Amino acid sequence: MTEVSVTKDAIPPGADDLVVLKNVNKHFGALHVLQDIDLTIARGEVVVVIGPSGSGKSTLCRAINRLETIDSGDISIDGKPLPQEGKELARLRADVGMVFQSFNLFAHKTVLENVTLGQTKVRKTGKAEAEEKARRLLDRVGVAAQADKYPAQLSGGQQQRVAIARALAMDPKVMLFDEPTSALDPEMINEVLEVMQQLARDGMTMIVVTHEMGFARSAANRVVFMADGRIVEEAVPDQFFSNPRSDRAKDFLSKILKH
Amino acid sequence: MRIAVRTGAGAPCPTTAAHEDIPVNVLLDHLAEFREGFIGTVWLTVASSVLALLLGVVLAGFRVSPVPPLRFFGAAWVTLFRNTPLTLLFLTIWFAVPQVFDFGFDPWTKALIVLSVYTSSFVCEAVRSGINTVPLGQAEAARSIGMTFFQTLGSIVLPQAVRTVLPPLSSIFIALTKNSAIAGAFSVTELFGWQKVLSDQGFAIAWLFLWVALGYLVITFTISGLFRLLERSLEVAR
């Protein structure tokens, strides 16, 4: 506590912490899906969360923008604790981009409208400006030619890249990816991963739940390994993949890296 | 059109003697009243449909909202009005409500209120079932880009629910048209009331019923036709 007064004039410790989870717990009925989770993500950091199914990775990801509520503990984003459901939470969510496993593009809107809707409705950007930005982002993720189509007319990989553009259109502080490639045909996984790698290189803060170990190796600053609702191990990718400390991680890696 | 064609055969005999035998004459001799009743039914149906639709959509919004008191209100409304006989609601607003507080509404307004409130409970459930057919991920995606509950409902969920809601809504509004006949028993000018006045005067009841039934058919066919057009126009927009 005394440190507070000492460091007051200097940069406070952890000033660059963007997402902070402290002692987070959540139950689904009898299942204790998140157990005492402590996790801090710094600005510009790319954290990849891996682990067996049912380990709580997706729930963790969804809890960060409160699509899942938590039973106890604290989550704060850019120094602000997550508010209750309402206008303030909506404002905070606008700063947190989310990409879903099943894309969830608005089915009744064109690709372009998908990317402009948040800008005009939430950020109150003018229509022309929003469209220009949307086209720029669609170009960046390589689907500019599909702007006037409906989501159902696109391949899975294209849809997911549009979903990334939709999230980026809000100028988020952090991007959450909840298994973004798990619903894709193998040949389409790379086009999505390339967009994500580019984002990581551009300095975006990212939390990525994935089974793509290649992506974790190449793009992550840190790998978080979860099992049974706990964070079992945290390490830089090289160390984690070549020399995992915990038996649970060794077991997991031996199963997925065999083939 | 059909009536006009028959006029050629039946019209030259406007005297009262043969009225009972020529069914068209009952209609032709009281065409002004019939028209008034028909327009009364159309007007009452259209007005209560619009009001019931607005109320029903708002109530459905209540029922799926994250605010517990709103959810409770919506559920209570539906439970109360969907499970009460319409005639009982008419009797209540005609005789019980004025004893507590007399709003001084005329019969037409009272009928409008009863029909809208009753029908809104059915509209609410139809809309809610439509909302439930929209995948949860759509609302989650909308919330994740910072849209509020009402923005999510209005721009993302309801527009996608419309297509599924149309067929049940069409049935509900057809039922509403027929339910409006009860208002006739409460001295509101409408189609069914026309029949009552004339049958009291001794005209052949079967023929009166036929004309009234045709009047309702015109309205209900129009409703189902309109809804079919709507459904078709929404089919392409996807």
CSV table of N, CA and C in Angstrom, one decimal, chain A residues 94 97-100 103 105-106 110-119 130-144 147 154 157-172 175-177 192 195-196 199 204, chain B residues 145:
chain,number,residue,atom,x,y,z
A,94,ALA,N,-18.2,-1.7,-27.3
A,94,ALA,CA,-17.8,-1.1,-28.5
A,94,ALA,C,-16.2,-1.1,-28.7
A,97,GLY,N,-13.4,-5.7,-29.6
A,97,GLY,CA,-13.8,-6.4,-30.8
A,97,GLY,C,-14.0,-7.9,-30.5
A,98,MET,N,-15.0,-8.5,-31.1
A,98,MET,CA,-15.2,-10.0,-30.8
A,98,MET,C,-15.4,-10.7,-32.1
A,99,VAL,N,-14.7,-11.8,-32.3
A,99,VAL,CA,-14.8,-12.6,-33.5
A,99,VAL,C,-15.3,-14.0,-33.0
A,100,PHE,N,-16.4,-14.5,-33.6
A,100,PHE,CA,-17.0,-15.7,-33.1
A,100,PHE,C,-16.6,-16.9,-33.9
A,103,PHE,N,-19.0,-17.0,-36.9
A,103,PHE,CA,-19.0,-15.8,-37.7
A,103,PHE,C,-20.1,-14.8,-37.2
A,105,LEU,N,-22.3,-13.1,-38.8
A,105,LEU,CA,-22.6,-11.9,-39.5
A,105,LEU,C,-24.1,-11.7,-39.6
A,106,PHE,N,-24.5,-10.4,-39.6
A,106,PHE,CA,-26.0,-10.1,-39.7
A,106,PHE,C,-26.5,-10.6,-41.0
A,110,THR,N,-26.1,-6.6,-46.0
A,110,THR,CA,-25.0,-6.9,-46.9
A,110,THR,C,-23.7,-6.9,-46.1
A,111,VAL,N,-22.7,-7.3,-46.8
A,111,VAL,CA,-21.4,-7.3,-46.2
A,111,VAL,C,-21.0,-5.9,-45.8
A,112,LEU,N,-21.2,-4.9,-46.7
A,112,LEU,CA,-20.9,-3.5,-46.4
A,112,LEU,C,-21.7,-3.0,-45.2
A,113,GLU,N,-23.0,-3.3,-45.2
A,113,GLU,CA,-23.8,-2.9,-44.1
A,113,GLU,C,-23.4,-3.5,-42.7
A,114,ASN,N,-22.9,-4.8,-42.8
A,114,ASN,CA,-22.4,-5.4,-41.6
A,114,ASN,C,-21.3,-4.6,-41.0
A,115,VAL,N,-20.4,-4.0,-41.8
A,115,VAL,CA,-19.3,-3.3,-41.3
A,115,VAL,C,-19.6,-1.8,-41.0
A,116,THR,N,-20.7,-1.3,-41.6
A,116,THR,CA,-21.0,0.1,-41.3
A,116,THR,C,-22.0,0.3,-40.1
A,117,LEU,N,-22.7,-0.8,-39.9
A,117,LEU,CA,-23.8,-0.7,-38.9
A,117,LEU,C,-23.4,-0.2,-37.5
A,118,GLY,N,-22.3,-0.8,-37.0
A,118,GLY,CA,-21.8,-0.4,-35.7
A,118,GLY,C,-21.3,1.0,-35.7
A,119,GLN,N,-20.6,1.4,-36.8
A,119,GLN,CA,-20.1,2.8,-36.9
A,119,GLN,C,-21.2,3.8,-36.8
A,130,ALA,N,-18.5,6.2,-42.8
A,130,ALA,CA,-18.6,4.9,-42.4
A,130,ALA,C,-18.4,3.9,-43.6
A,131,GLU,N,-19.0,4.2,-44.7
A,131,GLU,CA,-18.8,3.4,-45.9
A,131,GLU,C,-17.4,3.4,-46.4
A,132,GLU,N,-16.8,4.5,-46.4
A,132,GLU,CA,-15.4,4.6,-46.8
A,132,GLU,C,-14.5,3.8,-46.0
A,133,LYS,N,-14.7,3.9,-44.7
A,133,LYS,CA,-13.9,3.1,-43.7
A,133,LYS,C,-14.2,1.6,-43.9
A,134,ALA,N,-15.4,1.3,-44.1
A,134,ALA,CA,-15.8,-0.1,-44.3
A,134,ALA,C,-15.1,-0.7,-45.5
A,135,ARG,N,-15.1,0.0,-46.6
A,135,ARG,CA,-14.5,-0.5,-47.8
A,135,ARG,C,-13.0,-0.6,-47.7
A,136,ARG,N,-12.4,0.3,-46.9
A,136,ARG,CA,-11.0,0.2,-46.6
A,136,ARG,C,-10.7,-1.0,-45.9
A,137,LEU,N,-11.5,-1.3,-44.8
A,137,LEU,CA,-11.2,-2.5,-44.0
A,137,LEU,C,-11.5,-3.8,-44.8
A,138,LEU,N,-12.6,-3.8,-45.6
A,138,LEU,CA,-12.9,-5.0,-46.4
A,138,LEU,C,-11.7,-5.2,-47.3
A,139,ASP,N,-11.1,-4.2,-47.9
A,139,ASP,CA,-10.0,-4.3,-48.7
A,139,ASP,C,-8.8,-4.9,-48.0
A,140,ARG,N,-8.6,-4.4,-46.7
A,140,ARG,CA,-7.5,-4.9,-45.9
A,140,ARG,C,-7.6,-6.4,-45.6
A,141,VAL,N,-8.9,-6.9,-45.4
A,141,VAL,CA,-9.0,-8.3,-45.2
A,141,VAL,C,-9.3,-9.1,-46.4
A,142,GLY,N,-9.2,-8.4,-47.6
A,142,GLY,CA,-9.3,-9.1,-48.9
A,142,GLY,C,-10.6,-9.5,-49.4
A,143,VAL,N,-11.7,-8.8,-48.9
A,143,VAL,CA,-13.0,-9.2,-49.4
A,143,VAL,C,-13.8,-8.0,-50.0
A,144,ALA,N,-13.0,-7.0,-50.5
A,144,ALA,CA,-13.6,-5.8,-51.0
A,144,ALA,C,-14.6,-6.1,-52.1
A,147,ALA,N,-18.5,-6.7,-51.2
A,147,ALA,CA,-19.2,-5.8,-50.4
A,147,ALA,C,-20.7,-5.8,-50.5
A,154,LEU,N,-21.3,-15.9,-49.2
A,154,LEU,CA,-19.8,-16.0,-49.1
A,154,LEU,C,-19.3,-17.3,-48.5
A,157,GLY,N,-14.5,-18.7,-44.9
A,157,GLY,CA,-13.3,-17.9,-44.7
A,157,GLY,C,-13.6,-16.5,-45.0
A,158,GLN,N,-14.3,-16.2,-46.1
A,158,GLN,CA,-14.7,-14.8,-46.4
A,158,GLN,C,-15.5,-14.2,-45.3
A,159,GLN,N,-16.5,-15.0,-44.9
A,159,GLN,CA,-17.4,-14.5,-43.8
A,159,GLN,C,-16.6,-14.1,-42.5
A,160,GLN,N,-15.7,-15.0,-42.2
A,160,GLN,CA,-14.9,-14.7,-41.0
A,160,GLN,C,-14.0,-13.5,-41.1
A,161,ARG,N,-13.5,-13.2,-42.4
A,161,ARG,CA,-12.7,-12.0,-42.6
A,161,ARG,C,-13.6,-10.8,-42.5
A,162,VAL,N,-14.9,-10.9,-43.0
A,162,VAL,CA,-15.8,-9.8,-42.9
A,162,VAL,C,-16.1,-9.5,-41.4
A,163,ALA,N,-16.2,-10.6,-40.6
A,163,ALA,CA,-16.5,-10.4,-39.2
A,163,ALA,C,-15.3,-9.7,-38.5
A,164,ILE,N,-14.1,-10.0,-39.0
A,164,ILE,CA,-12.9,-9.3,-38.4
A,164,ILE,C,-13.0,-7.8,-38.8
A,165,ALA,N,-13.4,-7.5,-40.0
A,165,ALA,CA,-13.5,-6.1,-40.5
A,165,ALA,C,-14.6,-5.4,-39.7
A,166,ARG,N,-15.7,-6.1,-39.4
A,166,ARG,CA,-16.8,-5.5,-38.7
A,166,ARG,C,-16.3,-5.1,-37.3
A,167,ALA,N,-15.5,-6.0,-36.6
A,167,ALA,CA,-15.0,-5.7,-35.3
A,167,ALA,C,-14.0,-4.5,-35.4
A,168,LEU,N,-13.1,-4.6,-36.4
A,168,LEU,CA,-12.1,-3.5,-36.5
A,168,LEU,C,-12.7,-2.1,-36.8
A,169,ALA,N,-13.9,-2.1,-37.4
A,169,ALA,CA,-14.5,-0.9,-37.7
A,169,ALA,C,-14.8,0.0,-36.5
A,170,MET,N,-14.9,-0.7,-35.4
A,170,MET,CA,-15.2,0.1,-34.1
A,170,MET,C,-13.9,0.6,-33.5
A,171,ASP,N,-12.8,0.5,-34.1
A,171,ASP,CA,-11.5,0.9,-33.5
A,171,ASP,C,-11.3,0.3,-32.1
A,172,PRO,N,-11.4,-1.0,-32.0
A,172,PRO,CA,-11.3,-1.6,-30.7
A,172,PRO,C,-9.9,-1.5,-30.0
A,175,MET,N,-8.9,-7.1,-29.3
A,175,MET,CA,-9.8,-8.0,-30.1
A,175,MET,C,-9.8,-9.4,-29.4
A,176,LEU,N,-11.0,-9.9,-29.3
A,176,LEU,CA,-11.2,-11.3,-28.7
A,176,LEU,C,-11.5,-12.2,-29.9
A,177,PHE,N,-10.8,-13.3,-30.0
A,177,PHE,CA,-11.1,-14.3,-31.0
A,177,PHE,C,-11.5,-15.6,-30.3
A,192,VAL,N,-7.8,-16.7,-43.0
A,192,VAL,CA,-8.2,-16.0,-41.8
A,192,VAL,C,-7.0,-15.8,-40.9
A,195,VAL,N,-4.8,-12.9,-42.0
A,195,VAL,CA,-5.4,-11.6,-41.5
A,195,VAL,C,-5.0,-11.3,-40.1
A,196,MET,N,-5.2,-12.4,-39.2
A,196,MET,CA,-4.9,-12.2,-37.8
A,196,MET,C,-3.4,-12.0,-37.6
A,199,LEU,N,-2.7,-8.4,-38.3
A,199,LEU,CA,-3.2,-7.6,-37.1
A,199,LEU,C,-2.2,-7.6,-36.0
A,204,MET,N,-2.0,-4.8,-32.7
A,204,MET,CA,-3.3,-5.0,-32.0
A,204,MET,C,-3.2,-5.9,-30.8
B,145,ILE,N,-20.6,-5.4,-30.7
B,145,ILE,CA,-20.1,-4.2,-31.3
B,145,ILE,C,-20.7,-3.0,-30.6
